[in-house]
Amino acid sequence: NWLFEQFHKYGQPLFSANYRGFLGVSKRRKINAAIKQTAETTPQDFWVFNNGITLLTLDYKMSKDATTKISGCSVINGAQTTGSLSQIDAAKHDLSKVKVLARIVACGHQETVRNIVRYNNTQNEITTWDQYSNTETQKRLGDEFRELGHVYSLKRGFGQSISGLGIEVVA
């Protein structure tokens, strides 16, 4: 509910320190559509299916009634999550059941802020072959290569074979 309210109150300025704003929910934006659909259909699982958000703020205070008051705020990682949730029809779907993991970072030092934003938004891209590394077909290929005396790496980064046979090369 809070993210929904913040998006509708502040719009794109909510992402002022982020590299990107909200890109929208459409057929072309399949990930954002899936984020929205998860919140609508399985809200109880949202927090485990979604990576959450990072909020950058100047300061925050925890009160005795377990609420947090934030002074200044930008979503520096999670614009797509926040925006996708904002597109839900709140009259049809109970947003109180959607829980989002959130990390709140208080910082006013400009160079540190630039680094926090940069490092939170420059992860390694997940490639098409990464998504298939655990399939039965890939495991079968690994077994077949092993029978031929070769090591076949199912995933990038671990167990790279000397022969260079990995999922991205074979694909």
C-alpha positions in Angstrom: 0.0 0.0 0.0 2.8 2.4 0.9 4.6 2.0 -2.4 1.4 2.3 -4.3 0.6 5.6 -2.4 4.1 7.0 -2.9 4.0 6.3 -6.7 0.6 8.0 -7.1 1.6 10.9 -4.9 5.1 11.6 -6.4 5.2 9.8 -9.8 8.6 9.7 -11.6 10.3 12.0 -9.0 10.2 9.0 -6.6 13.0 7.6 -8.8 15.0 10.8 -8.9 18.3 9.1 -7.9 17.7 6.0 -10.0 19.2 5.4 -13.4 15.7 4.6 -14.8 12.2 5.4 -14.0 9.3 3.1 -14.3 9.1 1.6 -17.8 5.5 0.6 -17.8 3.4 -2.6 -17.9 2.6 -3.9 -21.4 3.1 -6.9 -23.6 6.6 -5.6 -24.4 7.4 -5.3 -20.7 6.8 -8.9 -19.8 8.8 -8.8 -16.5 6.8 -5.8 -15.3 3.5 -7.5 -16.3 4.7 -10.6 -14.4 5.5 -8.5 -11.3 2.0 -7.1 -11.4 0.4 -10.5 -12.0 2.2 -12.1 -9.1 1.0 -9.3 -6.8 -2.6 -9.8 -8.0 -2.7 -13.6 -8.1 -0.3 -14.8 -5.3 0.3 -11.8 -3.1 1.4 -14.0 -0.2 4.3 -15.2 -2.2 5.4 -11.8 -3.6 8.2 -11.1 -1.2 9.9 -14.4 -2.0 9.5 -14.1 -5.8 10.6 -10.5 -6.0 14.1 -9.1 -5.1 12.6 -6.2 -3.3 13.6 -2.5 -3.4 16.3 -0.2 -2.1 15.3 3.2 -0.8 17.9 6.0 -0.4 17.0 8.6 2.2 18.6 11.4 4.0 17.4 10.1 7.4 14.9 7.8 9.0 13.5 7.4 12.5 11.9 4.3 14.0 9.1 5.1 16.4 7.9 3.1 19.3 4.7 2.0 17.4 6.9 0.2 14.9 6.5 2.8 12.1 9.3 4.4 10.2 9.4 8.1 9.3 11.6 8.7 6.2 13.0 12.2 5.4 13.5 12.4 1.6 13.3 9.3 -0.4 14.3 7.9 -3.8 13.8 4.3 -5.0 17.3 3.6 -6.3 16.6 -0.1 -7.1 13.1 -1.4 -7.6 11.5 1.2 -9.9 10.0 -1.7 -11.9 8.6 -3.3 -8.8 7.2 -0.1 -7.4 5.7 1.0 -10.8 4.2 -2.4 -11.5 2.5 -2.4 -8.1 1.2 1.1 -8.8 -0.7 -0.3 -11.9 -2.8 -2.7 -9.8 -6.5 -1.9 -9.5 -6.6 -1.5 -5.7 -10.4 -1.8 -5.7 -10.1 -5.3 -7.1 -6.9 -6.5 -5.3 -6.0 -6.2 -1.6 -2.5 -4.7 -1.6 -2.2 -5.2 2.1 -1.4 -8.9 1.4 1.6 -7.9 -0.8 4.8 -7.7 1.2 8.0 -6.2 -0.4 11.5 -6.6 1.0 12.9 -3.2 1.4 16.4 -1.9 2.3 16.5 1.6 3.6 19.9 3.4 3.3 20.4 6.8 4.9 23.2 8.8 3.4 23.9 12.4 2.6 27.4 12.2 1.3 27.1 12.8 -2.5 30.0 10.6 -3.7 28.8 7.7 -1.6 25.3 8.2 -2.9 26.6 8.1 -6.5 28.4 4.8 -5.7 25.4 3.3 -4.0 23.2 4.1 -7.0 25.8 2.8 -9.4 26.5 -0.5 -7.6 22.8 -1.1 -7.0 22.0 -0.8 -10.7 24.9 -2.5 -12.5 24.4 -6.3 -11.9 25.5 -8.9 -14.4 22.8 -9.5 -17.0 21.0 -12.9 -17.0 21.4 -14.4 -20.4 19.0 -16.7 -22.2 21.3 -19.7 -21.7 21.5 -18.9 -17.9 17.8 -19.6 -17.7 18.2 -23.1 -19.2 21.3 -24.2 -17.2 19.3 -26.5 -14.9 17.0 -28.2 -17.4 17.0 -31.9 -18.0 18.3 -31.4 -21.5 21.4 -29.6 -20.2 22.0 -32.3 -17.5 21.7 -34.9 -20.2 24.2 -33.1 -22.4 26.6 -32.9 -19.5 26.3 -36.7 -19.1 26.8 -37.3 -22.8 29.9 -35.1 -22.9 31.3 -36.8 -19.8 30.9 -40.2 -21.6 33.0 -38.7 -24.4 35.7 -37.6 -21.9 34.8 -33.9 -21.8 33.7 -31.7 -19.0 30.6 -29.6 -19.8 29.9 -26.6 -17.6 26.1 -26.1 -17.0 26.5 -22.6 -15.5 28.6 -19.6 -16.1 31.0 -18.9 -13.3 31.4 -22.3 -11.7 33.3 -25.3 -12.9 34.5 -23.7 -16.2 36.0 -26.6 -18.1 39.5 -26.5 -19.5 38.1 -27.5 -22.9 35.8 -24.4 -22.8 32.7 -26.5 -23.3 30.0 -24.5 -21.5 26.4 -23.9 -22.1 27.0 -20.5 -23.9 29.6 -22.1 -26.3 27.5 -25.1 -27.1 24.3 -23.0 -27.5 
